[in-house]
Structure formats: C-alpha cells, structure tokens
Amino acid sequence: MSKRLSLIVASAALVFAVATVHAADTKPLTAQQQKMSDCSKQNKGKKGDDYKNSVKACLSGTATPAPAPAKQTQQEKMKSCNAEAKTKAPTGDAHKAFMSSCLKGAPATP
C-alpha cells in the first residue's frame, strides 16, 4: 500500500510540475493577436467570403459591412405580391401585369 500511495503522490507531483512549466511558457497575446482573436469570435458562424470580408473589416477598424438582405424565395414573393394585390384590388389584365412586375421585383403600378 505504501508503494501505491507514493506512486500516486509522485504522479500528482509530476502533473503539477508539468502544468506549472507549461503555464510559465505561455506568453500573453500581443495586441494584434488579441485583436485577431476578438474579430474571429465576433464573426463566428459566418462562412467563406462573408467571414473573410467581415474579419478584414474588423481588423482594419472599419465598420462591418451590413449583410445583404436575404433573397426571398419564390413562395415568399408570391405570398407578399398576392397580399399587396388584395389591397390594390386590380382585376383582369391589370392583375396579371401587377403580379408579373411584382414577382420580378420591379416597382409596380396597378
């Protein structure tokens, strides 16, 4: 039992010594490294060019560009155009022309 206890104590001392040496070797981040870390955390979840551009803007100190508005799906366009058509109440050819221009994203007049 004494050997086992001394082995455990020696192992614990070794782990403590390694942790202490490792902590002493860790250097604090430079200002640039800290800024890079902060910008990376700020833009977590973004991918590809969006991530690169956002991090670049953050590092240069410029404001992050506003994200592009999300594109509406065809179904969403139909829903919003139909709702708008109900309020304007065009009929016949006027309704067809309105729906066509609305779905294309062009400003429409009934």
mmCIF file of C-alpha atoms in Angstrom:
data_model
loop_
_atom_site.group_PDB
_atom_site.id
_atom_site.type_symbol
_atom_site.label_atom_id
_atom_site.label_comp_id
_atom_site.label_asym_id
_atom_site.label_seq_id
_atom_site.Cartn_x
_atom_site.Cartn_y
_atom_site.Cartn_z
ATOM 1 C CA MET A 1 0.000 0.000 0.000
ATOM 2 C CA SER A 2 2.840 2.378 0.768
ATOM 3 C CA LYS A 3 4.342 1.933 -2.719
ATOM 4 C CA ARG A 4 0.978 2.589 -4.308
ATOM 5 C CA LEU A 5 0.492 5.755 -2.270
ATOM 6 C CA SER A 6 3.976 7.017 -3.067
ATOM 7 C CA LEU A 7 3.381 6.284 -6.763
ATOM 8 C CA ILE A 8 0.156 8.315 -6.687
ATOM 9 C CA VAL A 9 1.865 11.190 -4.898
ATOM 10 C CA ALA A 10 4.759 11.111 -7.371
ATOM 11 C CA SER A 11 2.327 11.130 -10.308
ATOM 12 C CA ALA A 12 0.435 14.075 -8.858
ATOM 13 C CA ALA A 13 3.677 15.966 -8.301
ATOM 14 C CA LEU A 14 4.754 15.279 -11.894
ATOM 15 C CA VAL A 15 1.415 16.516 -13.276
ATOM 16 C CA PHE A 16 1.654 19.659 -11.134
ATOM 17 C CA ALA A 17 5.230 20.288 -12.283
ATOM 18 C CA VAL A 18 4.349 19.896 -15.961
ATOM 19 C CA ALA A 19 1.324 22.195 -15.578
ATOM 20 C CA THR A 20 3.441 24.821 -13.836
ATOM 21 C CA VAL A 21 6.141 24.723 -16.528
ATOM 22 C CA HIS A 22 3.525 24.911 -19.286
ATOM 23 C CA ALA A 23 1.832 27.887 -17.622
ATOM 24 C CA ALA A 24 5.169 29.676 -17.348
ATOM 25 C CA ASP A 25 5.834 29.133 -21.080
ATOM 26 C CA THR A 26 2.514 30.634 -22.153
ATOM 27 C CA LYS A 27 3.121 34.159 -23.371
ATOM 28 C CA PRO A 28 0.415 36.800 -23.276
ATOM 29 C CA LEU A 29 -1.115 37.650 -26.626
ATOM 30 C CA THR A 30 0.211 40.654 -28.485
ATOM 31 C CA ALA A 31 -2.237 43.452 -29.262
ATOM 32 C CA GLN A 32 -2.571 42.246 -32.871
ATOM 33 C CA GLN A 33 -3.130 38.631 -31.795
ATOM 34 C CA GLN A 34 -5.791 39.742 -29.314
ATOM 35 C CA LYS A 35 -7.494 41.838 -31.982
ATOM 36 C CA MET A 36 -7.453 38.878 -34.390
ATOM 37 C CA SER A 37 -8.938 36.643 -31.717
ATOM 38 C CA ASP A 38 -11.690 39.151 -30.926
ATOM 39 C CA CYS A 39 -12.568 39.645 -34.604
ATOM 40 C CA SER A 40 -12.664 35.908 -35.160
ATOM 41 C CA LYS A 41 -15.031 35.415 -32.213
ATOM 42 C CA GLN A 42 -17.199 38.316 -33.366
ATOM 43 C CA ASN A 43 -17.683 36.723 -36.795
ATOM 44 C CA LYS A 44 -18.169 33.154 -35.631
ATOM 45 C CA GLY A 45 -20.732 31.322 -37.710
ATOM 46 C CA LYS A 46 -20.030 33.176 -40.937
ATOM 47 C CA LYS A 47 -18.511 31.269 -43.818
ATOM 48 C CA GLY A 48 -16.437 31.879 -46.922
ATOM 49 C CA ASP A 49 -16.122 35.355 -48.366
ATOM 50 C CA ASP A 50 -18.602 36.760 -45.849
ATOM 51 C CA TYR A 51 -16.304 35.664 -42.988
ATOM 52 C CA LYS A 52 -13.142 36.893 -44.706
ATOM 53 C CA ASN A 53 -14.621 40.294 -45.519
ATOM 54 C CA SER A 54 -16.038 40.749 -42.020
ATOM 55 C CA VAL A 55 -12.767 39.833 -40.307
ATOM 56 C CA LYS A 56 -10.827 42.066 -42.705
ATOM 57 C CA ALA A 57 -13.141 44.981 -41.938
ATOM 58 C CA CYS A 58 -12.894 44.307 -38.208
ATOM 59 C CA LEU A 59 -9.081 44.179 -38.282
ATOM 60 C CA SER A 60 -8.832 47.362 -40.315
ATOM 61 C CA GLY A 61 -11.103 49.134 -37.860
ATOM 62 C CA THR A 62 -13.797 49.936 -40.376
ATOM 63 C CA ALA A 63 -17.402 49.153 -39.653
ATOM 64 C CA THR A 64 -18.519 45.702 -40.618
ATOM 65 C CA PRO A 65 -20.464 45.821 -43.829
ATOM 66 C CA ALA A 66 -24.177 45.272 -43.389
ATOM 67 C CA PRO A 67 -25.224 41.829 -44.531
ATOM 68 C CA ALA A 68 -27.012 41.688 -47.841
ATOM 69 C CA PRO A 69 -30.756 41.396 -47.456
ATOM 70 C CA ALA A 70 -31.902 37.807 -47.651
ATOM 71 C CA LYS A 71 -33.315 36.815 -51.007
ATOM 72 C CA GLN A 72 -36.977 35.975 -50.954
ATOM 73 C CA THR A 73 -37.954 32.546 -52.172
ATOM 74 C CA GLN A 74 -40.471 32.333 -54.988
ATOM 75 C CA GLN A 75 -43.100 31.225 -52.483
ATOM 76 C CA GLU A 76 -42.444 34.257 -50.270
ATOM 77 C CA LYS A 77 -42.636 36.560 -53.301
ATOM 78 C CA MET A 78 -45.979 35.055 -54.318
ATOM 79 C CA LYS A 79 -47.342 35.488 -50.811
ATOM 80 C CA SER A 80 -46.296 39.138 -50.483
ATOM 81 C CA CYS A 81 -47.395 40.035 -54.032
ATOM 82 C CA ASN A 82 -50.790 38.405 -53.502
ATOM 83 C CA ALA A 83 -51.228 40.304 -50.234
ATOM 84 C CA GLU A 84 -50.312 43.568 -51.961
ATOM 85 C CA ALA A 85 -52.623 42.785 -54.879
ATOM 86 C CA LYS A 86 -55.537 42.277 -52.484
ATOM 87 C CA THR A 87 -55.061 45.766 -51.068
ATOM 88 C CA LYS A 88 -54.821 47.357 -54.516
ATOM 89 C CA ALA A 89 -57.528 45.066 -55.951
ATOM 90 C CA PRO A 90 -56.517 45.017 -59.626
ATOM 91 C CA THR A 91 -58.537 42.699 -61.852
ATOM 92 C CA GLY A 92 -58.067 41.039 -65.220
ATOM 93 C CA ASP A 93 -55.080 42.206 -67.255
ATOM 94 C CA ALA A 94 -54.125 44.774 -64.608
ATOM 95 C CA HIS A 95 -53.843 41.978 -62.025
ATOM 96 C CA LYS A 96 -51.676 39.889 -64.377
ATOM 97 C CA ALA A 97 -49.400 42.847 -65.142
ATOM 98 C CA PHE A 98 -49.155 43.743 -61.459
ATOM 99 C CA MET A 99 -48.286 40.173 -60.420
ATOM 100 C CA SER A 100 -45.729 39.844 -63.207
ATOM 101 C CA SER A 101 -43.883 43.028 -62.308
ATOM 102 C CA CYS A 102 -44.177 42.340 -58.562
ATOM 103 C CA LEU A 103 -42.686 38.851 -58.895
ATOM 104 C CA LYS A 104 -39.837 40.244 -60.970
ATOM 105 C CA GLY A 105 -39.136 42.709 -58.181
ATOM 106 C CA ALA A 106 -39.900 45.735 -60.315
ATOM 107 C CA PRO A 107 -41.904 48.579 -58.857
ATOM 108 C CA ALA A 108 -45.465 48.039 -59.966
ATOM 109 C CA THR A 109 -48.382 50.330 -60.526
ATOM 110 C CA PRO A 110 -51.898 48.834 -60.730
#
